[in-house]
PDB file of C-alpha atoms in Angstrom:
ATOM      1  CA  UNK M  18      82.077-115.611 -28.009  1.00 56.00           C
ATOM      2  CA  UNK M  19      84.737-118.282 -28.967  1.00 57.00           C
ATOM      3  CA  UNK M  20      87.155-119.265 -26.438  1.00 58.00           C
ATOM      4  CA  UNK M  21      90.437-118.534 -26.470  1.00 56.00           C
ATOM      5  CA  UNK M  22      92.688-121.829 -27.085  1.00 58.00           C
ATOM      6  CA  UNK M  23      94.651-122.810 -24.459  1.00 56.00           C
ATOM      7  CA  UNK M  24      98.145-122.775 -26.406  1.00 53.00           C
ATOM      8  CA  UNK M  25      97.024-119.577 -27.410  1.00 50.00           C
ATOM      9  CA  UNK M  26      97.112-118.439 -23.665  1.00 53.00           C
ATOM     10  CA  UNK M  27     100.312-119.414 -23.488  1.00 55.00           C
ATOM     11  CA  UNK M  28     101.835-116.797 -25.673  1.00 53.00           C
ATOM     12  CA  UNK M  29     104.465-118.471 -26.586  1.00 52.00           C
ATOM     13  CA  UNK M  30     107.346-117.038 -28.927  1.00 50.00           C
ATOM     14  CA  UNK M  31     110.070-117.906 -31.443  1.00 51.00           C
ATOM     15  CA  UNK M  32     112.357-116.996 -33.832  1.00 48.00           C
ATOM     16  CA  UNK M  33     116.148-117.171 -35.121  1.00 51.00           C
ATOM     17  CA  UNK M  34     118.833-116.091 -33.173  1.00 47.00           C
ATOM     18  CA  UNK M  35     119.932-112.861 -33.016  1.00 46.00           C
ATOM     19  CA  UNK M  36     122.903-110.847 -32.632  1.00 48.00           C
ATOM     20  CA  UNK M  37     124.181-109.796 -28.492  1.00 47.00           C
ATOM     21  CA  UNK M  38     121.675-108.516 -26.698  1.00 56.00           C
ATOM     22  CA  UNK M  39     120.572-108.299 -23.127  1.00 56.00           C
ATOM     23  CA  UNK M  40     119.876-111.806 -22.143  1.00 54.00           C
ATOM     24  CA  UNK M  41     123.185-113.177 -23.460  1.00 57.00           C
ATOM     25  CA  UNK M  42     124.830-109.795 -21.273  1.00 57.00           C
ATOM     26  CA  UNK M  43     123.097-112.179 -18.656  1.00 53.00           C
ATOM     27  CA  UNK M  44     123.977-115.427 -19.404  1.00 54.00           C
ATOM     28  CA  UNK M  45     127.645-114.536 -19.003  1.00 58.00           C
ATOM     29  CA  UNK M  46     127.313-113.662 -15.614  1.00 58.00           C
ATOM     30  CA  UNK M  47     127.218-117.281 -14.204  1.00 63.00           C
ATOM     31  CA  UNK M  48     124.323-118.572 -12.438  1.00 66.00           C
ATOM     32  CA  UNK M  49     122.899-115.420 -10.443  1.00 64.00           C
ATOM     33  CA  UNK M  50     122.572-114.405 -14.454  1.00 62.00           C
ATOM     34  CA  UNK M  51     121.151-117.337 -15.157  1.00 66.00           C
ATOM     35  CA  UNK M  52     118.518-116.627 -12.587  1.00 70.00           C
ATOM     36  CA  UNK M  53     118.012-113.499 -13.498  1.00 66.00           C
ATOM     37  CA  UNK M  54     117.388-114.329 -17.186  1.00 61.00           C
ATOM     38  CA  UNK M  55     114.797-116.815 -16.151  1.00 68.00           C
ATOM     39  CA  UNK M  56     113.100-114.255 -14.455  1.00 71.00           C
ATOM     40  CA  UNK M  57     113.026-111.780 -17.000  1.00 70.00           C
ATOM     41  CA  UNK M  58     111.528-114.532 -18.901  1.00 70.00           C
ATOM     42  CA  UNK M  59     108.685-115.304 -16.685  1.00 74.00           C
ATOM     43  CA  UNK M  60     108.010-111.369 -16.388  1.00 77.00           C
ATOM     44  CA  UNK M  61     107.672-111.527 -20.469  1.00 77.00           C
ATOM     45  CA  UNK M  62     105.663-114.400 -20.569  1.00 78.00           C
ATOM     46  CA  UNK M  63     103.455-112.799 -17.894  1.00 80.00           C
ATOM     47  CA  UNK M  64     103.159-109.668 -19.520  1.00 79.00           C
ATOM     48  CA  UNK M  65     102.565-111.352 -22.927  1.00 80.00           C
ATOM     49  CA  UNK M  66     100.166-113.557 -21.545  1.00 82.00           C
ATOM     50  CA  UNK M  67      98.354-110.241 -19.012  1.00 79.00           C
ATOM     51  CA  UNK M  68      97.656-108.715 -22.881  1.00 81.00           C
ATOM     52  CA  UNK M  69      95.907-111.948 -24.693  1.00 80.00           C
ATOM     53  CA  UNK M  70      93.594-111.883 -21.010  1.00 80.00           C
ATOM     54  CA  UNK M  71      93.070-107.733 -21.376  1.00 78.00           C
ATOM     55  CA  UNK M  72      92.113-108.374 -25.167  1.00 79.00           C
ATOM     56  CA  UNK M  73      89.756-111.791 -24.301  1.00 75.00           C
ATOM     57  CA  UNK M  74      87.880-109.449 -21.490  1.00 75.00           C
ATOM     58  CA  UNK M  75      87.425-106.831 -24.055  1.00 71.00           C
ATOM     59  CA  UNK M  76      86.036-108.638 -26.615  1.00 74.00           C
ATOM     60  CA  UNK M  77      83.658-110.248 -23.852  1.00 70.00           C
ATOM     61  CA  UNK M  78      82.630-106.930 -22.687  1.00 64.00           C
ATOM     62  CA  UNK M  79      81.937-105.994 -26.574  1.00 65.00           C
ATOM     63  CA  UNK M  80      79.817-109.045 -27.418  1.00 63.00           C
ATOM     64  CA  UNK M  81      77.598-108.662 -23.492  1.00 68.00           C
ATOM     65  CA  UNK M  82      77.292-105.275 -24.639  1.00 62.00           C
ATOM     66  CA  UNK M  83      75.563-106.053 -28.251  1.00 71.00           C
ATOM     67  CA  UNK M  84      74.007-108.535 -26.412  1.00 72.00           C
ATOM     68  CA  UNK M  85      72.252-105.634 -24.196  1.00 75.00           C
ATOM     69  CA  UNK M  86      71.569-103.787 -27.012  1.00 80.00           C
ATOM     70  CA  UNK M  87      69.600-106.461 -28.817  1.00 82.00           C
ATOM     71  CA  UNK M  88      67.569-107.397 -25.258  1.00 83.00           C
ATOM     72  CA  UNK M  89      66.694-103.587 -24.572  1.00 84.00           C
ATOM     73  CA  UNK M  90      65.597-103.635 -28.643  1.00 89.00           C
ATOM     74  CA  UNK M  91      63.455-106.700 -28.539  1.00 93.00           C
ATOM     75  CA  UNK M  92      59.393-105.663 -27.931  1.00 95.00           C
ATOM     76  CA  UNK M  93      59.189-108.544 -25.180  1.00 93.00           C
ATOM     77  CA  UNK M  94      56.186-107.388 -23.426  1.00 95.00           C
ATOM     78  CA  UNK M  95      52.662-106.477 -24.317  1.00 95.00           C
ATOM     79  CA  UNK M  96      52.226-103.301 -25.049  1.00 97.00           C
ATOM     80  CA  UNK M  97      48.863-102.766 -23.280  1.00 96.00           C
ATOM     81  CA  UNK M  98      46.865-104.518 -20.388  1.00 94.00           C
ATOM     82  CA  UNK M  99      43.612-106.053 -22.298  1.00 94.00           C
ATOM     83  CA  UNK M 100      41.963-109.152 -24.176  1.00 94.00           C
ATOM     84  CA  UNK M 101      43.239-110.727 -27.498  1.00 93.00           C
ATOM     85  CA  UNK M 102      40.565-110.518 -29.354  1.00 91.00           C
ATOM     86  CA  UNK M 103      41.762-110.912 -33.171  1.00 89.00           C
ATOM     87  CA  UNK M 104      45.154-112.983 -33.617  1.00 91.00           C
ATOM     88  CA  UNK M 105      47.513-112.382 -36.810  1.00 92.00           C
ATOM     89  CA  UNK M 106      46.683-114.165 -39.265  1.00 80.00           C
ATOM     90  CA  UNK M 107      47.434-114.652 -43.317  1.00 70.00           C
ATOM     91  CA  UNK M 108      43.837-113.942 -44.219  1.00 60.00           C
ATOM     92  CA  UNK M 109      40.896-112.896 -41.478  1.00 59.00           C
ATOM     93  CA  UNK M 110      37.346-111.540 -42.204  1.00 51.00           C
ATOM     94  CA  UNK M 111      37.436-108.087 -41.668  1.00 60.00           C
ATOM     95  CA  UNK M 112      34.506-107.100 -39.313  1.00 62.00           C
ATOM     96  CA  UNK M 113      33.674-103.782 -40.901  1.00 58.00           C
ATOM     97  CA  UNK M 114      34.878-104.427 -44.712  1.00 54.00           C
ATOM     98  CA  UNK M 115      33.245-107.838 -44.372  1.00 56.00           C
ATOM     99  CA  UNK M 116      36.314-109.596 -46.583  1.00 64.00           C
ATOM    100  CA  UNK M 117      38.948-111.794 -46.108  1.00 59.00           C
ATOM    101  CA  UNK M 118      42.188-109.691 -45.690  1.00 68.00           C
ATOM    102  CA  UNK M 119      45.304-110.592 -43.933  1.00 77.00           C
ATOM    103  CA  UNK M 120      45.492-109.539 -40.208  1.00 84.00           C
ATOM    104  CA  UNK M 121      49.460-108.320 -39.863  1.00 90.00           C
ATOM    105  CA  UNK M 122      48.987-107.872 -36.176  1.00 94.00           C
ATOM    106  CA  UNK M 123      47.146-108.832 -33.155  1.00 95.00           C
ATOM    107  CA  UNK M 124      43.792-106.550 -31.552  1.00 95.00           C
ATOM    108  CA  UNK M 125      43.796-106.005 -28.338  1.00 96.00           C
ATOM    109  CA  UNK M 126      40.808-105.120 -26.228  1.00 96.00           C
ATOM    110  CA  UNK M 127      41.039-102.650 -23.223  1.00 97.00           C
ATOM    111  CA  UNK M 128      39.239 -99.908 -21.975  1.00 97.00           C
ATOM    112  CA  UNK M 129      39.282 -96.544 -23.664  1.00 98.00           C
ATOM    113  CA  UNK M 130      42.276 -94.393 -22.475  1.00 98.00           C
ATOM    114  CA  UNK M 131      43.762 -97.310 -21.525  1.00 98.00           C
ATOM    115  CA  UNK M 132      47.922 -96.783 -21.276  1.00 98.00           C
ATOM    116  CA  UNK M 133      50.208 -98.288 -24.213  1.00 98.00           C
ATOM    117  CA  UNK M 134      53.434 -98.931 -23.482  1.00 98.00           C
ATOM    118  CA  UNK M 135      56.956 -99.301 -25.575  1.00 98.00           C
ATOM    119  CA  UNK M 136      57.358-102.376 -25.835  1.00 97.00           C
ATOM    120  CA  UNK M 137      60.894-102.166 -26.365  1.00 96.00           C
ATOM    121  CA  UNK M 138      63.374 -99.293 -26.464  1.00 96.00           C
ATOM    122  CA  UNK M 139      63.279 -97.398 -29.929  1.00 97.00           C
ATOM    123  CA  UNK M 140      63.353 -94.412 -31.867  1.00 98.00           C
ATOM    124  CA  UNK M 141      59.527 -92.841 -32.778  1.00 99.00           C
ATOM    125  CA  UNK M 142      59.935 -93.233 -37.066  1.00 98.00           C
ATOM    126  CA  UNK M 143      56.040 -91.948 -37.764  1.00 98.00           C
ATOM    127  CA  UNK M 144      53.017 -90.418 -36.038  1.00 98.00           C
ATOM    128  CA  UNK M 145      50.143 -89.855 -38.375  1.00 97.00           C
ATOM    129  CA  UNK M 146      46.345 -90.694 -39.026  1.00 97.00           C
ATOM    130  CA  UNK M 147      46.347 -93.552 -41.434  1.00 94.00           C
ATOM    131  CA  UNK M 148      43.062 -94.520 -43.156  1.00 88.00           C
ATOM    132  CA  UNK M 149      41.722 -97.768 -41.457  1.00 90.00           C
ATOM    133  CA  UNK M 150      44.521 -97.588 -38.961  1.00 95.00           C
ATOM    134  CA  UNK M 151      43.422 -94.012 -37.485  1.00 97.00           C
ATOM    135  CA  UNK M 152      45.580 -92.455 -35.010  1.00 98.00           C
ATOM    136  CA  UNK M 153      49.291 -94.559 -35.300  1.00 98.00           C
ATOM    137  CA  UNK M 154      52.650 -94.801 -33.841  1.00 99.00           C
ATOM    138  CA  UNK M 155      55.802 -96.659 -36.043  1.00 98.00           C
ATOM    139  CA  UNK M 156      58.800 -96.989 -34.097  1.00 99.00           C
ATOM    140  CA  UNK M 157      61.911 -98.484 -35.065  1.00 98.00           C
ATOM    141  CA  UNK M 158      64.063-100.599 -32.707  1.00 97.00           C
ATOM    142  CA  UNK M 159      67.178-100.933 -34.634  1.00 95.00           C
ATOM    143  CA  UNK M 160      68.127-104.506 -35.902  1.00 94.00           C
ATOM    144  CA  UNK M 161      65.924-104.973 -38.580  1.00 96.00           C
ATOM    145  CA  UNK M 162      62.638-104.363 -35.394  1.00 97.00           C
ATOM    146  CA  UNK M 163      60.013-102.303 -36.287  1.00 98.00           C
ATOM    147  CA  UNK M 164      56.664-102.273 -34.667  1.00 98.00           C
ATOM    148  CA  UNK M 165      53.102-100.144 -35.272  1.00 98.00           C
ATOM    149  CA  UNK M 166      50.527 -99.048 -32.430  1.00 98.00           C
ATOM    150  CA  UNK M 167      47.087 -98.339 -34.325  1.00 98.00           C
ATOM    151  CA  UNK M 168      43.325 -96.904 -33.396  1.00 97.00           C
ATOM    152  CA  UNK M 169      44.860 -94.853 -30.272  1.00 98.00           C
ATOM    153  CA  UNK M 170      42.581 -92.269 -29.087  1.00 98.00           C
ATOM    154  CA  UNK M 171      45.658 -89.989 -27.818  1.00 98.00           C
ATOM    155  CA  UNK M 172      49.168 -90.089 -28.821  1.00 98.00           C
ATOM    156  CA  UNK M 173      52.062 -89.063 -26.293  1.00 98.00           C
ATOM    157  CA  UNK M 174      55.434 -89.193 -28.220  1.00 98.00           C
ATOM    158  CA  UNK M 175      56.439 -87.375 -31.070  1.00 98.00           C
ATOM    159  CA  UNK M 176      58.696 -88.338 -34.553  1.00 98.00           C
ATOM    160  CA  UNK M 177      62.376 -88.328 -33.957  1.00 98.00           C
ATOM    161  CA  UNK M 178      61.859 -88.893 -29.819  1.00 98.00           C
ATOM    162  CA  UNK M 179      63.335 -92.036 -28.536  1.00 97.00           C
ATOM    163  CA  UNK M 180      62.033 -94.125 -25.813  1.00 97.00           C
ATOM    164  CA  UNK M 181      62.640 -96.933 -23.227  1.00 95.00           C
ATOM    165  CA  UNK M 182      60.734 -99.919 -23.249  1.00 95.00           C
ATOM    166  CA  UNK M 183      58.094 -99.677 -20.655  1.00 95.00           C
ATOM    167  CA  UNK M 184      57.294 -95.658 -21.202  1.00 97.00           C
ATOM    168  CA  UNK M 185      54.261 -94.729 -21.837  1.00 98.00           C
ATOM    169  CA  UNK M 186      53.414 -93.140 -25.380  1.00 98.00           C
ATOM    170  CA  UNK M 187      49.558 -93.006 -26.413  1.00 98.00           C
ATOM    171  CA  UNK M 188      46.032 -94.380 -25.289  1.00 99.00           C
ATOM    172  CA  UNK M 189      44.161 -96.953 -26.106  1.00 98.00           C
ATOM    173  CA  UNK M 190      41.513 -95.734 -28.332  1.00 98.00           C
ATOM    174  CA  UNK M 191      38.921 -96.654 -31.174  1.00 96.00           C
ATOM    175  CA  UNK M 192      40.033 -94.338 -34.515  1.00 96.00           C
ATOM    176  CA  UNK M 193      40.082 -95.686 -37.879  1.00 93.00           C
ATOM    177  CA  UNK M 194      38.161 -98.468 -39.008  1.00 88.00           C
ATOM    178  CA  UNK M 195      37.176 -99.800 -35.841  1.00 90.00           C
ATOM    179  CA  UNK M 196      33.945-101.434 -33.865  1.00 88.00           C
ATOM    180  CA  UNK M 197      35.687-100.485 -29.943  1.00 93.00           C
ATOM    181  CA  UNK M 198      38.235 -99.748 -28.161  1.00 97.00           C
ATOM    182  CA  UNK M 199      41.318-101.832 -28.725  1.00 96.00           C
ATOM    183  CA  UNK M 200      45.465-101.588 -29.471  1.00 97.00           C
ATOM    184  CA  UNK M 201      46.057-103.050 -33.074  1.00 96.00           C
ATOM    185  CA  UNK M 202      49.420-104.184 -32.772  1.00 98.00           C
ATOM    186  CA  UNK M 203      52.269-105.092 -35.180  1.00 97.00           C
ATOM    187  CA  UNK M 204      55.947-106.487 -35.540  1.00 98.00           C
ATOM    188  CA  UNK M 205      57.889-106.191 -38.420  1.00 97.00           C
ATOM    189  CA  UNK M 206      61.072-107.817 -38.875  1.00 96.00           C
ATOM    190  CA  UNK M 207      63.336-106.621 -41.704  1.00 97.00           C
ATOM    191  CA  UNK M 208      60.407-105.715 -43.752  1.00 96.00           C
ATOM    192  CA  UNK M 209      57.759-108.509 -43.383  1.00 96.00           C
ATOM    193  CA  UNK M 210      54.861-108.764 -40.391  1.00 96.00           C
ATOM    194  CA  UNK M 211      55.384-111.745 -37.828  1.00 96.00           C
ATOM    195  CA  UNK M 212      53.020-112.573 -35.028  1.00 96.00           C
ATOM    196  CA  UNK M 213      53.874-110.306 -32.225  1.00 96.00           C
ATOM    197  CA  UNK M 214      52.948-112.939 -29.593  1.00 94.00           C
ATOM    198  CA  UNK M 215      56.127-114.828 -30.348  1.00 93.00           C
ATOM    199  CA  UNK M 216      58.067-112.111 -28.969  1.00 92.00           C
ATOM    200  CA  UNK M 217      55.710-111.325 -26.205  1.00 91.00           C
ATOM    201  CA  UNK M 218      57.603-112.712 -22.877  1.00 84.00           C
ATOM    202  CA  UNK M 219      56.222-114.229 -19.649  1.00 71.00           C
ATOM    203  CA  UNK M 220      57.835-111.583 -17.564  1.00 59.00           C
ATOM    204  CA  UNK M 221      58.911-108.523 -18.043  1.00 46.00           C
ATOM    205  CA  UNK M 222      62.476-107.864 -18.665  1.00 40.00           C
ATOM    206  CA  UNK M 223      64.364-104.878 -16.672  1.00 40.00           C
ATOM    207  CA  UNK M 224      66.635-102.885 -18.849  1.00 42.00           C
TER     208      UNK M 224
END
């Protein structure tokens, strides 16, 4: 947020003169109108400047609030308690297909039924059985954020619901093309994978 200029905050006005009006009603009554006008004029100046403050504090409030939005929509933590086992990668030799295929993701190990968690809050776009991926969750964070939960053994949300990061919504399982238990893992950003591990924060962030 840019900050407001300091001659801005003094609201200062201008203009031609005009025809009789109040303040010269004022000036004609000697000094105590004299006084009075300069009052008036400090009450103006007040108000005028009260109003550039009210607007600066809005726009503040806007921008902490997108700001929010944006944290709460960011998958900062990992979705599930486990081992990396495969990173992503541009090209990785499948286990089971025994070729080299890009890995748009990261595996994680963890015992079966194991909890996965939101990693950010989001809207639930898909849940379907996907060749190779098995049992999967898409959900879609807003801002271009999209991320995919694959091989679950048990899936706890449903299309359409939306959820909070940190809520629980399927288990860790072993579906699809798979050789164990484990949470494949993706983040998409505006249409293209990116290693989920650079969003993946030390702590966990409280909405």
């Amino acid at each position: 947020l840019t900050p407001t200029d300091t001659t801005v905050q003094q609201a200062g006005i201008g203009g031609p003169a005009g025809t009789w009006s109040e303040r010269d009603s004022l000036k004609g009554l000697g000094p105590n109108g004299q006084q009075a006008l300069a009052a008036r004029l400090d009450v103006d100046a007040l108000a005028r400047r009260a109003n550039i403050l009210v607007r600066s504090l809005n726009e503040a409030y806007d921008s902490l609030s997108r700001q929010r939005e944006r944290l709460a929509a960011t998958p900062s933590i990992m979705p599930t308690k486990g081992w990396l086992t495969s990173a992503f990668a541009r090209e990785r030799y499948h286990p089971i297909l025994h070729l080299a295929r890009p890995h748009e993701g990261i595996d994680v190990s963890a015992p079966m039924g194991a909890e996965i968690e939101a990693p950010a809050a989001g809207v639930v776009t898909d849940v379907k059985w996907e060749e190779g991926y098995g049992n999967m969750i898409t959900m879609d964070h807003g801002f271009g954020l999209v991320t995919r939960f694959a091989h679950c053994s048990k899936i706890l949300v449903v299309r359409g619901q939306r959820v909070k990061r940190g809520q629980k919504i399927a288990l860790v399982g072993s579906t699809g093309l798979s050789t164990g238990p484990h949470l494949h893992y993706e983040v998409w950003v505006n249409g293209k994978p990116v290693d989920p591990m650079k969003y993946v924060m030390p702590d966990a962030i409280v909405d």
